[in-house]
Amino acid sequence: MERENTDSSTSWQPLLPMHENVAVPEGLPPATEEARAVAEALMILRQPLSMLQGRREVTKAETAELLRDMCETLRELATDIQRSWQRQHPGELAPAWAVEEITGEELARIGWDFHANRVQMNNTGASLWESVAILLSGDQSRSYAKPPSAAEVVKALTRASSRLRSDEPYF
């Protein structure tokens, strides 16, 4: 997936290599499908870890871009599991998938929203007056968490990898 920069003739490449969806044979049990997805998720988590640990200085923008690419790939993986579940259990509610849940929980600890694929919102303006105060203050930046540092991301991804590797059942 190549992105063009309209300001110059250079093109941008994603920081993480894009993963092709692995074709899942029809009829695989959802537990087998999720085990396959967890194994692939561990490989996906290893890439940003090695990139962040192998470089001296990584900007917060580069770190955020790595997180965006990784989260997008993991969500595609979870979508594959979801489709497999829906084929085999039509009309039933699907369980929470470890690939999304564990990674989402660990990233939330450092202020990253896995599903929105950006930093978390701190102040959502729970009341009308809070919302008006935020708008009038002119400073919208306090409504969002600060972007995580490379060190924080390394710790979160290491924790997520450890939890995904555990022997706990996925369902």
Short mmCIF file of N, CA and C in Angstrom, two decimals:
data_model
loop_
_atom_site.label_atom_id
_atom_site.label_comp_id
_atom_site.label_asym_id
_atom_site.label_seq_id
_atom_site.Cartn_x
_atom_site.Cartn_y
_atom_site.Cartn_z
N MET A 1 0.86 -1.16 0.00
CA MET A 1 0.00 0.00 0.00
C MET A 1 0.90 1.22 0.00
N GLU A 2 0.98 1.88 -1.10
CA GLU A 2 1.87 3.03 -1.24
C GLU A 2 1.04 4.30 -1.14
N ARG A 3 1.54 5.25 -0.39
CA ARG A 3 0.86 6.54 -0.26
C ARG A 3 1.68 7.59 -0.97
N GLU A 4 1.02 8.41 -1.75
CA GLU A 4 1.70 9.46 -2.48
C GLU A 4 1.71 10.74 -1.67
N ASN A 5 2.82 11.42 -1.68
CA ASN A 5 2.94 12.72 -1.04
C ASN A 5 2.69 13.75 -2.13
N THR A 6 1.65 14.56 -1.97
CA THR A 6 1.28 15.51 -3.01
C THR A 6 2.23 16.70 -3.09
N ASP A 7 3.05 16.92 -2.04
CA ASP A 7 3.95 18.07 -2.03
C ASP A 7 5.22 17.84 -2.84
N SER A 8 5.59 16.62 -3.07
CA SER A 8 6.80 16.36 -3.82
C SER A 8 6.63 15.09 -4.64
N SER A 9 7.66 14.72 -5.34
CA SER A 9 7.56 13.55 -6.20
C SER A 9 7.93 12.26 -5.48
N THR A 10 8.24 12.35 -4.18
CA THR A 10 8.59 11.13 -3.45
C THR A 10 7.34 10.40 -3.01
N SER A 11 7.44 9.11 -2.87
CA SER A 11 6.30 8.33 -2.39
C SER A 11 6.62 7.79 -1.01
N TRP A 12 5.58 7.53 -0.25
CA TRP A 12 5.72 7.06 1.12
C TRP A 12 5.37 5.59 1.18
N GLN A 13 6.12 4.85 1.94
CA GLN A 13 5.86 3.44 2.17
C GLN A 13 5.45 3.27 3.63
N PRO A 14 4.56 2.32 3.95
CA PRO A 14 4.25 2.08 5.36
C PRO A 14 5.50 1.62 6.09
N LEU A 15 5.59 1.93 7.37
CA LEU A 15 6.77 1.55 8.14
C LEU A 15 6.85 0.05 8.38
N LEU A 16 5.69 -0.60 8.49
CA LEU A 16 5.66 -2.06 8.65
C LEU A 16 5.26 -2.70 7.33
N PRO A 17 5.85 -3.83 6.99
CA PRO A 17 5.42 -4.50 5.77
C PRO A 17 3.97 -4.95 5.91
N MET A 18 3.22 -4.83 4.83
CA MET A 18 1.81 -5.21 4.85
C MET A 18 1.71 -6.73 4.78
N HIS A 19 0.83 -7.29 5.58
CA HIS A 19 0.62 -8.73 5.59
C HIS A 19 -0.56 -9.05 4.68
N GLU A 20 -0.37 -10.04 3.86
CA GLU A 20 -1.47 -10.51 3.05
C GLU A 20 -2.35 -11.39 3.93
N ASN A 21 -3.67 -11.28 3.76
CA ASN A 21 -4.55 -12.14 4.54
C ASN A 21 -4.30 -13.59 4.15
N VAL A 22 -4.17 -14.41 5.15
CA VAL A 22 -3.96 -15.83 4.91
C VAL A 22 -5.32 -16.45 4.64
N ALA A 23 -5.43 -17.16 3.53
CA ALA A 23 -6.69 -17.81 3.20
C ALA A 23 -6.97 -18.91 4.22
N VAL A 24 -8.14 -18.85 4.80
CA VAL A 24 -8.52 -19.83 5.81
C VAL A 24 -9.43 -20.86 5.16
N PRO A 25 -9.06 -22.14 5.24
CA PRO A 25 -9.92 -23.16 4.67
C PRO A 25 -11.28 -23.16 5.35
N GLU A 26 -12.32 -23.39 4.59
CA GLU A 26 -13.67 -23.46 5.15
C GLU A 26 -13.73 -24.59 6.16
N GLY A 27 -14.45 -24.38 7.24
CA GLY A 27 -14.70 -25.45 8.19
C GLY A 27 -13.69 -25.59 9.31
N LEU A 28 -12.67 -24.72 9.36
CA LEU A 28 -11.74 -24.78 10.49
C LEU A 28 -12.49 -24.37 11.76
N PRO A 29 -12.30 -25.09 12.85
CA PRO A 29 -12.95 -24.68 14.10
C PRO A 29 -12.45 -23.30 14.52
N PRO A 30 -13.31 -22.48 15.12
CA PRO A 30 -12.90 -21.14 15.53
C PRO A 30 -11.69 -21.15 16.46
N ALA A 31 -11.57 -22.14 17.34
CA ALA A 31 -10.41 -22.20 18.24
C ALA A 31 -9.12 -22.37 17.43
N THR A 32 -9.18 -23.18 16.38
CA THR A 32 -8.02 -23.38 15.52
C THR A 32 -7.71 -22.09 14.77
N GLU A 33 -8.75 -21.44 14.29
CA GLU A 33 -8.59 -20.18 13.57
C GLU A 33 -7.98 -19.13 14.49
N GLU A 34 -8.44 -19.06 15.73
CA GLU A 34 -7.88 -18.06 16.63
C GLU A 34 -6.44 -18.41 17.01
N ALA A 35 -6.13 -19.67 17.18
CA ALA A 35 -4.75 -20.07 17.48
C ALA A 35 -3.83 -19.66 16.33
N ARG A 36 -4.28 -19.83 15.10
CA ARG A 36 -3.50 -19.40 13.93
C ARG A 36 -3.33 -17.88 13.96
N ALA A 37 -4.41 -17.17 14.28
CA ALA A 37 -4.36 -15.71 14.33
C ALA A 37 -3.44 -15.22 15.43
N VAL A 38 -3.44 -15.89 16.58
CA VAL A 38 -2.55 -15.49 17.67
C VAL A 38 -1.10 -15.68 17.25
N ALA A 39 -0.80 -16.80 16.59
CA ALA A 39 0.57 -17.04 16.12
C ALA A 39 0.98 -15.95 15.13
N GLU A 40 0.08 -15.57 14.24
CA GLU A 40 0.39 -14.50 13.28
C GLU A 40 0.52 -13.15 13.99
N ALA A 41 -0.34 -12.92 15.00
CA ALA A 41 -0.28 -11.66 15.75
C ALA A 41 1.07 -11.52 16.47
N LEU A 42 1.59 -12.62 16.97
CA LEU A 42 2.89 -12.57 17.64
C LEU A 42 3.98 -12.16 16.65
N MET A 43 3.89 -12.63 15.41
CA MET A 43 4.85 -12.21 14.39
C MET A 43 4.68 -10.73 14.07
N ILE A 44 3.44 -10.27 14.00
CA ILE A 44 3.16 -8.87 13.71
C ILE A 44 3.69 -7.97 14.83
N LEU A 45 3.53 -8.40 16.08
CA LEU A 45 4.01 -7.61 17.22
C LEU A 45 5.54 -7.56 17.26
N ARG A 46 6.19 -8.61 16.79
CA ARG A 46 7.65 -8.66 16.79
C ARG A 46 8.26 -7.58 15.89
N GLN A 47 7.60 -7.25 14.79
CA GLN A 47 8.16 -6.28 13.84
C GLN A 47 8.36 -4.90 14.45
N PRO A 48 7.32 -4.29 15.03
CA PRO A 48 7.57 -2.96 15.62
C PRO A 48 8.52 -3.03 16.81
N LEU A 49 8.47 -4.15 17.55
CA LEU A 49 9.40 -4.29 18.66
C LEU A 49 10.85 -4.25 18.18
N SER A 50 11.15 -5.00 17.13
CA SER A 50 12.52 -5.01 16.62
C SER A 50 12.89 -3.66 16.01
N MET A 51 11.94 -2.99 15.37
CA MET A 51 12.22 -1.67 14.80
C MET A 51 12.49 -0.64 15.89
N LEU A 52 11.70 -0.68 16.96
CA LEU A 52 11.86 0.31 18.03
C LEU A 52 13.08 0.03 18.88
N GLN A 53 13.41 -1.23 19.08
CA GLN A 53 14.57 -1.57 19.89
C GLN A 53 15.88 -1.42 19.11
N GLY A 54 15.81 -1.50 17.80
CA GLY A 54 17.01 -1.45 16.99
C GLY A 54 17.48 -0.06 16.61
N ARG A 55 16.70 0.97 16.95
CA ARG A 55 17.06 2.33 16.58
C ARG A 55 17.31 3.16 17.83
N ARG A 56 18.20 4.11 17.72
CA ARG A 56 18.51 4.96 18.87
C ARG A 56 17.36 5.89 19.20
N GLU A 57 16.99 6.72 18.25
CA GLU A 57 15.94 7.71 18.50
C GLU A 57 14.81 7.49 17.51
N VAL A 58 13.63 7.35 18.05
CA VAL A 58 12.44 7.21 17.23
C VAL A 58 11.51 8.34 17.65
N THR A 59 11.04 9.12 16.70
CA THR A 59 10.15 10.22 17.03
C THR A 59 8.78 9.68 17.43
N LYS A 60 8.03 10.51 18.12
CA LYS A 60 6.67 10.11 18.50
C LYS A 60 5.80 9.93 17.26
N ALA A 61 6.07 10.70 16.22
CA ALA A 61 5.31 10.56 14.97
C ALA A 61 5.59 9.20 14.33
N GLU A 62 6.85 8.78 14.32
CA GLU A 62 7.20 7.47 13.77
C GLU A 62 6.60 6.35 14.62
N THR A 63 6.64 6.54 15.93
CA THR A 63 6.05 5.55 16.82
C THR A 63 4.56 5.43 16.59
N ALA A 64 3.88 6.57 16.44
CA ALA A 64 2.44 6.55 16.18
C ALA A 64 2.13 5.88 14.85
N GLU A 65 2.95 6.12 13.84
CA GLU A 65 2.74 5.49 12.54
C GLU A 65 2.91 3.98 12.63
N LEU A 66 3.91 3.53 13.38
CA LEU A 66 4.10 2.09 13.60
C LEU A 66 2.88 1.49 14.29
N LEU A 67 2.37 2.19 15.31
CA LEU A 67 1.19 1.69 16.01
C LEU A 67 -0.02 1.63 15.09
N ARG A 68 -0.21 2.66 14.26
CA ARG A 68 -1.35 2.67 13.34
C ARG A 68 -1.29 1.48 12.38
N ASP A 69 -0.12 1.26 11.78
CA ASP A 69 0.04 0.13 10.85
C ASP A 69 -0.21 -1.20 11.54
N MET A 70 0.36 -1.35 12.74
CA MET A 70 0.22 -2.60 13.48
C MET A 70 -1.24 -2.84 13.87
N CYS A 71 -1.91 -1.82 14.39
CA CYS A 71 -3.30 -1.97 14.81
C CYS A 71 -4.20 -2.31 13.62
N GLU A 72 -3.95 -1.68 12.49
CA GLU A 72 -4.74 -1.97 11.29
C GLU A 72 -4.58 -3.43 10.88
N THR A 73 -3.36 -3.92 10.91
CA THR A 73 -3.09 -5.31 10.53
C THR A 73 -3.74 -6.27 11.52
N LEU A 74 -3.65 -5.97 12.81
CA LEU A 74 -4.26 -6.84 13.81
C LEU A 74 -5.78 -6.83 13.72
N ARG A 75 -6.37 -5.69 13.39
CA ARG A 75 -7.83 -5.64 13.22
C ARG A 75 -8.27 -6.47 12.01
N GLU A 76 -7.47 -6.45 10.93
CA GLU A 76 -7.78 -7.29 9.77
C GLU A 76 -7.73 -8.76 10.15
N LEU A 77 -6.78 -9.12 10.98
CA LEU A 77 -6.64 -10.49 11.46
C LEU A 77 -7.87 -10.88 12.28
N ALA A 78 -8.30 -10.00 13.17
CA ALA A 78 -9.49 -10.26 13.98
C ALA A 78 -10.74 -10.35 13.12
N THR A 79 -10.79 -9.58 12.05
CA THR A 79 -11.93 -9.65 11.13
C THR A 79 -11.99 -11.02 10.46
N ASP A 80 -10.83 -11.59 10.12
CA ASP A 80 -10.79 -12.95 9.55
C ASP A 80 -11.37 -13.96 10.52
N ILE A 81 -11.00 -13.85 11.81
CA ILE A 81 -11.54 -14.77 12.82
C ILE A 81 -13.05 -14.59 12.92
N GLN A 82 -13.48 -13.34 12.93
CA GLN A 82 -14.90 -13.02 13.04
C GLN A 82 -15.69 -13.65 11.89
N ARG A 83 -15.18 -13.54 10.68
CA ARG A 83 -15.86 -14.12 9.51
C ARG A 83 -15.95 -15.64 9.64
N SER A 84 -14.88 -16.26 10.09
CA SER A 84 -14.88 -17.71 10.29
C SER A 84 -15.94 -18.10 11.31
N TRP A 85 -16.01 -17.35 12.39
CA TRP A 85 -17.01 -17.61 13.44
C TRP A 85 -18.41 -17.47 12.86
N GLN A 86 -18.66 -16.42 12.10
CA GLN A 86 -20.00 -16.17 11.56
C GLN A 86 -20.43 -17.26 10.57
N ARG A 87 -19.45 -17.80 9.82
CA ARG A 87 -19.79 -18.90 8.89
C ARG A 87 -20.22 -20.14 9.66
N GLN A 88 -19.57 -20.40 10.79
CA GLN A 88 -19.84 -21.62 11.54
C GLN A 88 -20.91 -21.47 12.61
N HIS A 89 -21.19 -20.25 13.02
CA HIS A 89 -22.18 -19.98 14.07
C HIS A 89 -23.09 -18.84 13.64
N PRO A 90 -23.84 -19.02 12.56
CA PRO A 90 -24.68 -17.91 12.09
C PRO A 90 -25.68 -17.47 13.17
N GLY A 91 -25.77 -16.18 13.33
CA GLY A 91 -26.74 -15.61 14.26
C GLY A 91 -26.28 -15.58 15.71
N GLU A 92 -25.14 -16.20 16.03
CA GLU A 92 -24.64 -16.20 17.41
C GLU A 92 -23.68 -15.04 17.62
N LEU A 93 -23.65 -14.55 18.85
CA LEU A 93 -22.69 -13.51 19.20
C LEU A 93 -21.30 -14.12 19.29
N ALA A 94 -20.35 -13.46 18.70
CA ALA A 94 -18.96 -13.96 18.73
C ALA A 94 -18.30 -13.57 20.04
N PRO A 95 -17.38 -14.39 20.51
CA PRO A 95 -16.64 -14.02 21.72
C PRO A 95 -15.63 -12.91 21.43
N ALA A 96 -15.06 -12.37 22.48
CA ALA A 96 -13.99 -11.39 22.31
C ALA A 96 -12.74 -12.15 21.88
N TRP A 97 -12.03 -11.62 20.91
CA TRP A 97 -10.86 -12.30 20.37
C TRP A 97 -9.60 -11.79 21.07
N ALA A 98 -8.74 -12.71 21.47
CA ALA A 98 -7.52 -12.37 22.20
C ALA A 98 -6.65 -11.40 21.42
N VAL A 99 -6.60 -11.56 20.11
CA VAL A 99 -5.76 -10.70 19.26
C VAL A 99 -6.12 -9.23 19.46
N GLU A 100 -7.40 -8.94 19.55
CA GLU A 100 -7.85 -7.55 19.74
C GLU A 100 -7.86 -7.15 21.21
N GLU A 101 -8.41 -8.02 22.05
CA GLU A 101 -8.62 -7.67 23.45
C GLU A 101 -7.31 -7.44 24.19
N ILE A 102 -6.40 -8.38 24.08
CA ILE A 102 -5.14 -8.27 24.83
C ILE A 102 -4.33 -7.09 24.32
N THR A 103 -4.19 -6.97 23.01
CA THR A 103 -3.42 -5.86 22.46
C THR A 103 -4.08 -4.53 22.81
N GLY A 104 -5.41 -4.48 22.71
CA GLY A 104 -6.14 -3.25 23.05
C GLY A 104 -5.96 -2.84 24.50
N GLU A 105 -5.98 -3.82 25.41
CA GLU A 105 -5.80 -3.52 26.84
C GLU A 105 -4.40 -2.99 27.12
N GLU A 106 -3.40 -3.62 26.52
CA GLU A 106 -2.02 -3.18 26.79
C GLU A 106 -1.75 -1.80 26.18
N LEU A 107 -2.28 -1.55 25.00
CA LEU A 107 -2.08 -0.23 24.39
C LEU A 107 -2.86 0.85 25.15
N ALA A 108 -4.01 0.50 25.70
CA ALA A 108 -4.78 1.47 26.48
C ALA A 108 -4.00 1.93 27.71
N ARG A 109 -3.18 1.06 28.26
CA ARG A 109 -2.36 1.42 29.43
C ARG A 109 -1.36 2.53 29.11
N ILE A 110 -1.00 2.69 27.83
CA ILE A 110 -0.05 3.75 27.46
C ILE A 110 -0.73 4.90 26.72
N GLY A 111 -2.08 4.91 26.72
CA GLY A 111 -2.80 6.03 26.14
C GLY A 111 -3.12 5.89 24.66
N TRP A 112 -3.08 4.67 24.10
CA TRP A 112 -3.40 4.47 22.68
C TRP A 112 -4.71 3.73 22.57
N ASP A 113 -5.61 4.22 21.74
CA ASP A 113 -6.91 3.60 21.51
C ASP A 113 -6.78 2.65 20.32
N PHE A 114 -6.79 1.35 20.59
CA PHE A 114 -6.61 0.33 19.55
C PHE A 114 -7.66 0.44 18.46
N HIS A 115 -8.92 0.61 18.84
CA HIS A 115 -10.01 0.61 17.85
C HIS A 115 -10.11 1.92 17.08
N ALA A 116 -9.85 3.05 17.73
CA ALA A 116 -9.87 4.33 17.03
C ALA A 116 -8.55 4.58 16.31
N ASN A 117 -7.53 3.80 16.67
CA ASN A 117 -6.20 3.87 16.05
C ASN A 117 -5.57 5.26 16.18
N ARG A 118 -5.63 5.79 17.40
CA ARG A 118 -5.04 7.09 17.72
C ARG A 118 -4.88 7.18 19.22
N VAL A 119 -4.31 8.29 19.70
CA VAL A 119 -4.22 8.47 21.14
C VAL A 119 -5.62 8.56 21.73
N GLN A 120 -5.74 8.19 22.99
CA GLN A 120 -7.04 8.19 23.64
C GLN A 120 -7.51 9.61 23.92
N MET A 121 -8.82 9.77 23.97
CA MET A 121 -9.40 11.03 24.38
C MET A 121 -9.48 11.04 25.90
N ASN A 122 -8.95 12.07 26.52
CA ASN A 122 -8.98 12.18 27.98
C ASN A 122 -10.29 12.76 28.46
N ASN A 123 -10.70 13.85 27.86
CA ASN A 123 -11.87 14.57 28.32
C ASN A 123 -12.89 14.58 27.19
N THR A 124 -13.94 13.83 27.36
CA THR A 124 -14.96 13.76 26.32
C THR A 124 -16.06 14.78 26.54
N GLY A 125 -15.94 15.62 27.55
CA GLY A 125 -16.97 16.62 27.81
C GLY A 125 -18.26 15.96 28.24
N ALA A 126 -18.23 15.29 29.38
CA ALA A 126 -19.37 14.51 29.85
C ALA A 126 -20.63 15.36 30.04
N SER A 127 -20.46 16.65 30.25
CA SER A 127 -21.64 17.51 30.39
C SER A 127 -21.55 18.63 29.36
N LEU A 128 -22.65 19.29 29.15
CA LEU A 128 -22.72 20.41 28.21
C LEU A 128 -21.73 21.50 28.62
N TRP A 129 -21.66 21.80 29.92
CA TRP A 129 -20.79 22.87 30.40
C TRP A 129 -19.32 22.52 30.20
N GLU A 130 -18.96 21.26 30.41
CA GLU A 130 -17.58 20.84 30.18
C GLU A 130 -17.21 20.99 28.71
N SER A 131 -18.13 20.61 27.83
CA SER A 131 -17.89 20.73 26.39
C SER A 131 -17.72 22.19 25.98
N VAL A 132 -18.56 23.06 26.52
CA VAL A 132 -18.46 24.49 26.21
C VAL A 132 -17.13 25.05 26.74
N ALA A 133 -16.74 24.65 27.94
CA ALA A 133 -15.49 25.12 28.53
C ALA A 133 -14.30 24.68 27.68
N ILE A 134 -14.33 23.47 27.18
CA ILE A 134 -13.24 22.97 26.33
C ILE A 134 -13.17 23.79 25.05
N LEU A 135 -14.31 24.04 24.43
CA LEU A 135 -14.35 24.82 23.18
C LEU A 135 -13.87 26.25 23.40
N LEU A 136 -14.28 26.87 24.50
CA LEU A 136 -13.90 28.25 24.76
C LEU A 136 -12.44 28.40 25.17
N SER A 137 -11.86 27.35 25.73
CA SER A 137 -10.47 27.44 26.17
C SER A 137 -9.53 27.58 24.98
N GLY A 138 -9.93 27.10 23.83
CA GLY A 138 -9.10 27.21 22.64
C GLY A 138 -7.99 26.17 22.57
N ASP A 139 -7.76 25.44 23.63
CA ASP A 139 -6.70 24.44 23.65
C ASP A 139 -7.32 23.05 23.64
N GLN A 140 -7.43 22.46 22.47
CA GLN A 140 -8.03 21.15 22.34
C GLN A 140 -7.05 20.02 22.66
N SER A 141 -5.76 20.34 22.76
CA SER A 141 -4.76 19.30 22.97
C SER A 141 -4.93 18.59 24.31
N ARG A 142 -5.47 19.29 25.31
CA ARG A 142 -5.64 18.62 26.60
C ARG A 142 -6.76 17.59 26.58
N SER A 143 -7.51 17.54 25.50
CA SER A 143 -8.56 16.54 25.37
C SER A 143 -8.01 15.17 24.99
N TYR A 144 -6.76 15.12 24.60
CA TYR A 144 -6.16 13.87 24.15
C TYR A 144 -4.95 13.51 25.01
N ALA A 145 -4.71 12.20 25.12
CA ALA A 145 -3.51 11.73 25.81
C ALA A 145 -2.30 12.10 24.97
N LYS A 146 -1.14 12.19 25.61
CA LYS A 146 0.07 12.48 24.83
C LYS A 146 0.47 11.20 24.08
N PRO A 147 1.04 11.35 22.91
CA PRO A 147 1.48 10.16 22.16
C PRO A 147 2.50 9.37 22.97
N PRO A 148 2.42 8.04 22.93
CA PRO A 148 3.37 7.24 23.72
C PRO A 148 4.77 7.30 23.14
N SER A 149 5.74 7.18 24.02
CA SER A 149 7.14 7.15 23.59
C SER A 149 7.46 5.74 23.08
N ALA A 150 8.60 5.63 22.41
CA ALA A 150 9.03 4.33 21.90
C ALA A 150 9.22 3.34 23.05
N ALA A 151 9.78 3.80 24.17
CA ALA A 151 10.00 2.92 25.32
C ALA A 151 8.67 2.40 25.88
N GLU A 152 7.66 3.27 25.95
CA GLU A 152 6.35 2.84 26.44
C GLU A 152 5.73 1.81 25.50
N VAL A 153 5.89 2.02 24.20
CA VAL A 153 5.34 1.08 23.21
C VAL A 153 6.05 -0.27 23.32
N VAL A 154 7.36 -0.25 23.49
CA VAL A 154 8.11 -1.51 23.63
C VAL A 154 7.59 -2.29 24.83
N LYS A 155 7.39 -1.62 25.96
CA LYS A 155 6.89 -2.30 27.16
C LYS A 155 5.49 -2.87 26.92
N ALA A 156 4.61 -2.07 26.30
CA ALA A 156 3.24 -2.52 26.06
C ALA A 156 3.20 -3.71 25.10
N LEU A 157 3.98 -3.66 24.04
CA LEU A 157 3.98 -4.76 23.07
C LEU A 157 4.62 -6.01 23.66
N THR A 158 5.60 -5.83 24.52
CA THR A 158 6.22 -6.98 25.20
C THR A 158 5.20 -7.64 26.12
N ARG A 159 4.45 -6.83 26.87
CA ARG A 159 3.40 -7.38 27.75
C ARG A 159 2.33 -8.10 26.93
N ALA A 160 1.92 -7.49 25.81
CA ALA A 160 0.90 -8.11 24.96
C ALA A 160 1.39 -9.44 24.40
N SER A 161 2.63 -9.47 23.95
CA SER A 161 3.20 -10.72 23.42
C SER A 161 3.23 -11.80 24.49
N SER A 162 3.64 -11.44 25.69
CA SER A 162 3.69 -12.41 26.78
C SER A 162 2.30 -12.96 27.09
N ARG A 163 1.32 -12.09 27.13
CA ARG A 163 -0.05 -12.54 27.41
C ARG A 163 -0.60 -13.41 26.29
N LEU A 164 -0.30 -13.07 25.05
CA LEU A 164 -0.78 -13.88 23.93
C LEU A 164 -0.11 -15.26 23.92
N ARG A 165 1.14 -15.33 24.36
CA ARG A 165 1.87 -16.60 24.40
C ARG A 165 1.42 -17.50 25.54
N SER A 166 0.72 -16.94 26.51
CA SER A 166 0.35 -17.74 27.69
C SER A 166 -0.53 -18.91 27.27
N ASP A 167 -0.62 -19.88 28.14
CA ASP A 167 -1.39 -21.10 27.84
C ASP A 167 -2.88 -20.97 28.16
N GLU A 168 -3.34 -19.77 28.46
CA GLU A 168 -4.75 -19.60 28.78
C GLU A 168 -5.59 -19.88 27.53
N PRO A 169 -6.78 -20.43 27.71
CA PRO A 169 -7.64 -20.66 26.55
C PRO A 169 -8.07 -19.33 25.95
N TYR A 170 -8.30 -19.33 24.66
CA TYR A 170 -8.66 -18.09 23.97
C TYR A 170 -10.12 -17.74 24.10
N PHE A 171 -10.94 -18.71 24.43
CA PHE A 171 -12.38 -18.44 24.53
C PHE A 171 -12.78 -18.31 25.97
#
